[in-house]
Amino acid sequence: MTQVVEYEQVGDIAVLAANNPPVNALGVDLRRGLQSGIERAERDGVRAVLIYGLGRTYFAGADIREFGKPPQDPWLPALCNRIEASPLLVVSAIHGTALGGGLEVALASHYRVAVPGARVGLPEVHVGVIPGAGGTQRLPRLIGVDAALEVITSGRHIQAAEALELGILDKVQDGDPREVGLAYARHLLDSGAPRRAIGEMPPPQPVDFDAVHDAILQKGRGQLSPAIAVRAVQAACQLPSFADGMTRERELFMEALNSDQRKGMIHAFFAERAVGKLPELQGIEPRGVHRIAVIGGGTMGAGIATSALLAGLPVVLLEMSTDMAIAAKERIAANLAGAVKRGKLSQDVHDDILENKLELATGYGALAGVDLVVEAVFEDMEIKKQVFAQLDEVCKSGAVLATNTSYLDINEIAAATNRPWDVIGLHFFSPAHVMKLLEVVVGDQTAADVVATGFALGHRMRKVSVRAGVCDGFIGNRILSTYRTCADHMVLDGASPFQIDTALTEFGFAMGPFAVADLAGLDIGWAVRKRKRAEGMDPRTRESHVADKLCEAGHFGQKTGKGFYVYEKGRRGGTPNPDVEQLIADDRAARGITPRTFTNDEIVRRYMIAMVNEAAKVVGEGIARRPLDVDVTLLYGYGFPRYRGGPLKWADMAGLSGILADIRTWSEQDAFFWQPAPLLEQLVAEGRTFDDLNRQDDA
Ligand code: 3H9
């Protein structure tokens, strides 16, 4: 049987090599292996111990699959203390990533050497906890409180060179981690370097912890873990001994561990990794994509082209006229300039992209040789059909033909070609070079390798790709349309849009629905409403007319300076538009509605339950494959707070039977809007959760 920790003696150095692929997570076997390795080294009479990881990395952290389960000895903090207390000289050699508990093992070692490509960090706050194996006590002793607070509360990954500068690492040396580690340990022994235990160093100088705590809490929009971590660092400064600090760190770690926020964030971590793993794509090879085309160079098309260019793909951009093509190139150039400014792209690569990788075209003939086309023209079925009929004529056999439509029927678009199996939806979110979400929309006839190609392209563009089925709005926009309607209903019944936005930002959304509508452009929703009205709406639909009235007066939100809010040049965000209250009052009066008051909690609950109910329909109908696909969609495309895990994780934690009971109560007033999702009814009847459905694939 392979040993989780391999033991070897090289002269007077014991070498402990961790072997727990893929990322050497510090599960119980690995912890036991390290502990017995240290004990054996002490018995064997060596002078030093080298710890390193086999495979792609040093330890990437505690095994977060163990969170929430009964803890097993030795706990990581005890193991770290044991390593640090060893009378031998303990050296860690780092490659890959030393993250969380991994960096804590390294900090418990007496010296740390890393290869240049290594990264270190304490990202615990991103999985809803705090460093719990001495990280909050040792790091400030080593590098000072200010730097430690920044590292711990941001959770960022730090490159080896910067970590050396900060003093987290003692040395950076190129080479094989085992050889680098052995050479460094040898050097330390030869030069008589002392055993250096960070826990024995004096406590660091305190700062104004209350001020830091409050600022971080504010910045986190309700996320608690970074603020809890501040209190743990405070303990390192203020408690009488290192051991007292460790005890306090443990209490705070357990507080975070037992929170719903931890459950939400760990769910998000595994959901975003599971979302691209679809059983039907197992063993399916994506088609080769070496050059793509984008049709339409507006904001969306330019964003998609930028994203492809940044992923190293040459792009042909097709526009209707030379002037429009030049304007599209300017948009792309502005996007790329932004990437240079943010340090994401070097000037040389930027210049090469614009000179050699981007080709402008005004005729379909230019698309003959490309491997994949993304159409991003006006949202009109007839225009899309014409585009796809042309693509069918000019594109080479096997080319993937993708539409970026956000709600139109992909099967109908595919039917405009003689190769519907090559047609797929690739729904990017605006701005497409920034937003991480990609809905890969699968039509009735889309071939499996075309779906695999969509996912491969998303991966290459560093998107989080979610499989969606065909319906009006797919996963995200369909659910959005329902919770937006719920917000409109609450306005009709007495809430103000500004109260709703405040309640939802307090819940943790990046923005409330009315501020989002202003940002997206009120004309977009207006066009959708007009289309739906033209198609014929159910007479039981309750529609607010406030946004229509704003649009009729030429107010489309941020782009015109006025919408639900008024936007002044040079000022971030807007202030409530005073005219809106009157428009609402008129709308209510015309329908004979007497407004009532809503509490913020009631607003959040109704809004969330509208979202959950529609999401359950989307899963029940197979539009989303699993509940986690909905969660990831809302997290990456709709500003849903990550620490709540996504709407269906929220629903599981809030309790499905209570949610269903509320829907039934509210349906007494509006039976059309509040129709319970059959899947929700089924889960409640069977006493199951959405997460049970996520796990079906694992079984
Ligand atoms: C902590 O340490 C608490 C301590 O302070 C105190 C304790 C008392 N556990 O991401 P990838 C799996 S909190 C279990 O696709 P990459 C992952 O699910 C922890 N599993 O690769 C995936 O599985 P699968 C602090 C883990 O190269 C596979 O490994 N540490 C863990 O894109 C490959 O992962 C962190 O928060 C884990 N800790 O990225 C680091 N990590 O193949 C979390 C990964 O079945 N991890 N897996 O889908 C990461 O950030 C990235 O995984 C990493 C590699 C950068 C390491």
GROMACS .gro file of N, CA and C and ligand atoms in nm, residues 22-23 25 56 60-65 67 76-77 97 99-101 104 123-124 127 129-133 157 250 253 269-270 273 277, ligand 1:
model
  155
   22PRO      N    1  -0.500   1.476  -0.512
   22PRO     CA    2  -0.423   1.557  -0.606
   22PRO      C    3  -0.351   1.677  -0.543
   23VAL      N    4  -0.394   1.722  -0.424
   23VAL     CA    5  -0.339   1.850  -0.376
   23VAL      C    6  -0.277   1.839  -0.236
   25ALA      N    7  -0.410   1.756   0.040
   25ALA     CA    8  -0.495   1.812   0.147
   25ALA      C    9  -0.466   1.736   0.276
   56ARG      N   10   0.204   1.745  -0.755
   56ARG     CA   11   0.203   1.882  -0.807
   56ARG      C   12   0.218   1.991  -0.702
   60ALA      N   13  -0.218   2.188   0.007
   60ALA     CA   14  -0.310   2.296  -0.035
   60ALA      C   15  -0.407   2.334   0.076
   61GLY      N   16  -0.391   2.275   0.194
   61GLY     CA   17  -0.477   2.316   0.306
   61GLY      C   18  -0.536   2.197   0.380
   62ALA      N   19  -0.615   2.230   0.482
   62ALA     CA   20  -0.691   2.126   0.552
   62ALA      C   21  -0.781   2.058   0.450
   63ASP      N   22  -0.820   1.935   0.476
   63ASP     CA   23  -0.914   1.868   0.386
   63ASP      C   24  -1.054   1.921   0.417
   64ILE      N   25  -1.106   2.009   0.331
   64ILE     CA   26  -1.232   2.075   0.365
   64ILE      C   27  -1.351   1.980   0.355
   65ARG      N   28  -1.329   1.860   0.302
   65ARG     CA   29  -1.437   1.761   0.305
   65ARG      C   30  -1.463   1.712   0.448
   67PHE      N   31  -1.479   1.911   0.707
   67PHE     CA   32  -1.547   2.014   0.785
   67PHE      C   33  -1.691   1.970   0.814
   76LEU      N   34  -0.515   1.953   1.334
   76LEU     CA   35  -0.407   2.024   1.266
   76LEU      C   36  -0.332   2.121   1.360
   77PRO      N   37  -0.402   2.198   1.445
   77PRO     CA   38  -0.326   2.288   1.532
   77PRO      C   39  -0.230   2.212   1.625
   97THR      N   40   0.135   2.500  -0.428
   97THR     CA   41   0.073   2.597  -0.337
   97THR      C   42   0.083   2.550  -0.191
   99LEU      N   43  -0.121   2.649   0.101
   99LEU     CA   44  -0.238   2.731   0.131
   99LEU      C   45  -0.301   2.688   0.263
  100GLY      N   46  -0.360   2.783   0.333
  100GLY     CA   47  -0.435   2.752   0.454
  100GLY      C   48  -0.352   2.667   0.550
  101GLY      N   49  -0.410   2.553   0.591
  101GLY     CA   50  -0.339   2.463   0.682
  101GLY      C   51  -0.202   2.424   0.628
  104GLU      N   52   0.022   2.685   0.724
  104GLU     CA   53   0.037   2.677   0.870
  104GLU      C   54   0.138   2.570   0.910
  123PRO      N   55  -0.612   3.129   0.250
  123PRO     CA   56  -0.741   3.161   0.187
  123PRO      C   57  -0.863   3.112   0.266
  124GLU      N   58  -0.844   3.079   0.393
  124GLU     CA   59  -0.955   3.022   0.472
  124GLU      C   60  -1.082   3.106   0.466
  127VAL      N   61  -1.342   3.006   0.226
  127VAL     CA   62  -1.426   2.888   0.251
  127VAL      C   63  -1.500   2.905   0.384
  129VAL      N   64  -1.410   3.007   0.686
  129VAL     CA   65  -1.349   2.990   0.819
  129VAL      C   66  -1.233   3.089   0.834
  130ILE      N   67  -1.151   3.068   0.936
  130ILE     CA   68  -1.030   3.150   0.954
  130ILE      C   69  -0.914   3.052   0.967
  131PRO      N   70  -0.791   3.096   0.950
  131PRO     CA   71  -0.680   3.005   0.975
  131PRO      C   72  -0.695   2.948   1.116
  132GLY      N   73  -0.692   2.817   1.128
  132GLY     CA   74  -0.724   2.757   1.258
  132GLY      C   75  -0.614   2.667   1.310
  133ALA      N   76  -0.497   2.674   1.249
  133ALA     CA   77  -0.385   2.592   1.298
  133ALA      C   78  -0.266   2.681   1.327
  157HIS      N   79  -0.356   3.467  -0.295
  157HIS     CA   80  -0.238   3.384  -0.319
  157HIS      C   81  -0.119   3.476  -0.343
  250ARG      N   82  -0.884   2.895   1.822
  250ARG     CA   83  -0.968   2.775   1.810
  250ARG      C   84  -1.116   2.809   1.829
  253PHE      N   85  -1.233   2.995   1.529
  253PHE     CA   86  -1.240   2.903   1.415
  253PHE      C   87  -1.369   2.821   1.424
  269PHE      N   88  -1.760   2.628  -0.332
  269PHE     CA   89  -1.628   2.576  -0.375
  269PHE      C   90  -1.646   2.446  -0.454
  270PHE      N   91  -1.722   2.352  -0.399
  270PHE     CA   92  -1.736   2.224  -0.469
  270PHE      C   93  -1.831   2.236  -0.588
  273ARG      N   94  -1.662   2.348  -0.900
  273ARG     CA   95  -1.578   2.244  -0.959
  273ARG      C   96  -1.663   2.133  -1.023
  277LYS      N   97  -1.848   1.912  -1.475
  277LYS     CA   98  -1.834   1.766  -1.486
  277LYS      C   99  -1.970   1.704  -1.513
  7003H9     C1  100  -0.790   2.529   0.606
  7003H9     O1  101  -0.682   2.497   0.567
  7003H9     C2  102  -0.826   2.542   0.750
  7003H9     C3  103  -0.706   2.543   0.840
  7003H9     O2  104  -0.658   2.673   0.857
  7003H9     C4  105  -0.742   2.499   0.980
  7003H9     C5  106  -0.790   2.361   0.998
  7003H9     C6  107  -0.810   2.322   1.143
  7003H9     N1  108  -0.972   1.992   0.058
  7003H9     O3  109  -0.921   2.331  -0.753
  7003H9     P1  110  -0.879   2.210  -0.826
  7003H9     C7  111  -0.979   1.912  -0.449
  7003H9     S1  112  -0.916   2.558   0.498
  7003H9     C8  113  -1.028   1.892  -0.011
  7003H9     O4  114  -0.966   2.159  -0.933
  7003H9     P2  115  -0.655   2.358  -0.926
  7003H9     C9  116  -1.076   1.980  -0.544
  7003H9     O5  117  -1.208   1.969  -0.496
  7003H9    C10  118  -0.848   2.518   0.338
  7003H9     N2  119  -1.023   1.885  -0.147
  7003H9     O6  120  -0.731   2.226  -0.884
  7003H9    C11  121  -1.054   1.898  -0.670
  7003H9     O7  122  -1.123   1.776  -0.654
  7003H9     P3  123  -1.188   1.703  -0.780
  7003H9    C12  124  -0.760   2.623   0.286
  7003H9    C13  125  -0.959   1.983  -0.211
  7003H9     O8  126  -0.519   2.317  -0.970
  7003H9    C14  127  -0.904   1.869  -0.666
  7003H9     O9  128  -0.865   1.885  -0.528
  7003H9     N3  129  -0.719   2.591   0.152
  7003H9    C15  130  -0.899   2.090  -0.142
  7003H9    O10  131  -0.740   2.441  -1.016
  7003H9    C16  132  -0.821   1.963  -0.750
  7003H9    O11  133  -0.855   2.097  -0.715
  7003H9    C17  134  -0.791   2.628   0.045
  7003H9    O12  135  -0.892   2.692   0.057
  7003H9    C18  136  -0.906   2.093  -0.002
  7003H9     N4  137  -0.851   2.191   0.071
  7003H9    O13  138  -0.639   2.444  -0.792
  7003H9    C19  139  -0.738   2.587  -0.089
  7003H9     N5  140  -0.842   2.173  -0.234
  7003H9    O14  141  -1.074   1.672  -0.871
  7003H9    C20  142  -0.849   2.530  -0.171
  7003H9    C21  143  -0.866   2.119  -0.354
  7003H9    O15  144  -1.259   1.588  -0.721
  7003H9     N6  145  -0.802   2.482  -0.297
  7003H9     N7  146  -0.936   2.005  -0.341
  7003H9    O16  147  -1.281   1.807  -0.839
  7003H9    C22  148  -0.771   2.560  -0.403
  7003H9    O17  149  -0.773   2.679  -0.395
  7003H9    C23  150  -0.736   2.493  -0.531
  7003H9    O18  151  -0.787   2.363  -0.527
  7003H9    C24  152  -0.585   2.484  -0.561
  7003H9    C25  153  -0.562   2.396  -0.687
  7003H9    C26  154  -0.531   2.625  -0.588
  7003H9    C27  155  -0.510   2.421  -0.448
   0.00000   0.00000   0.00000
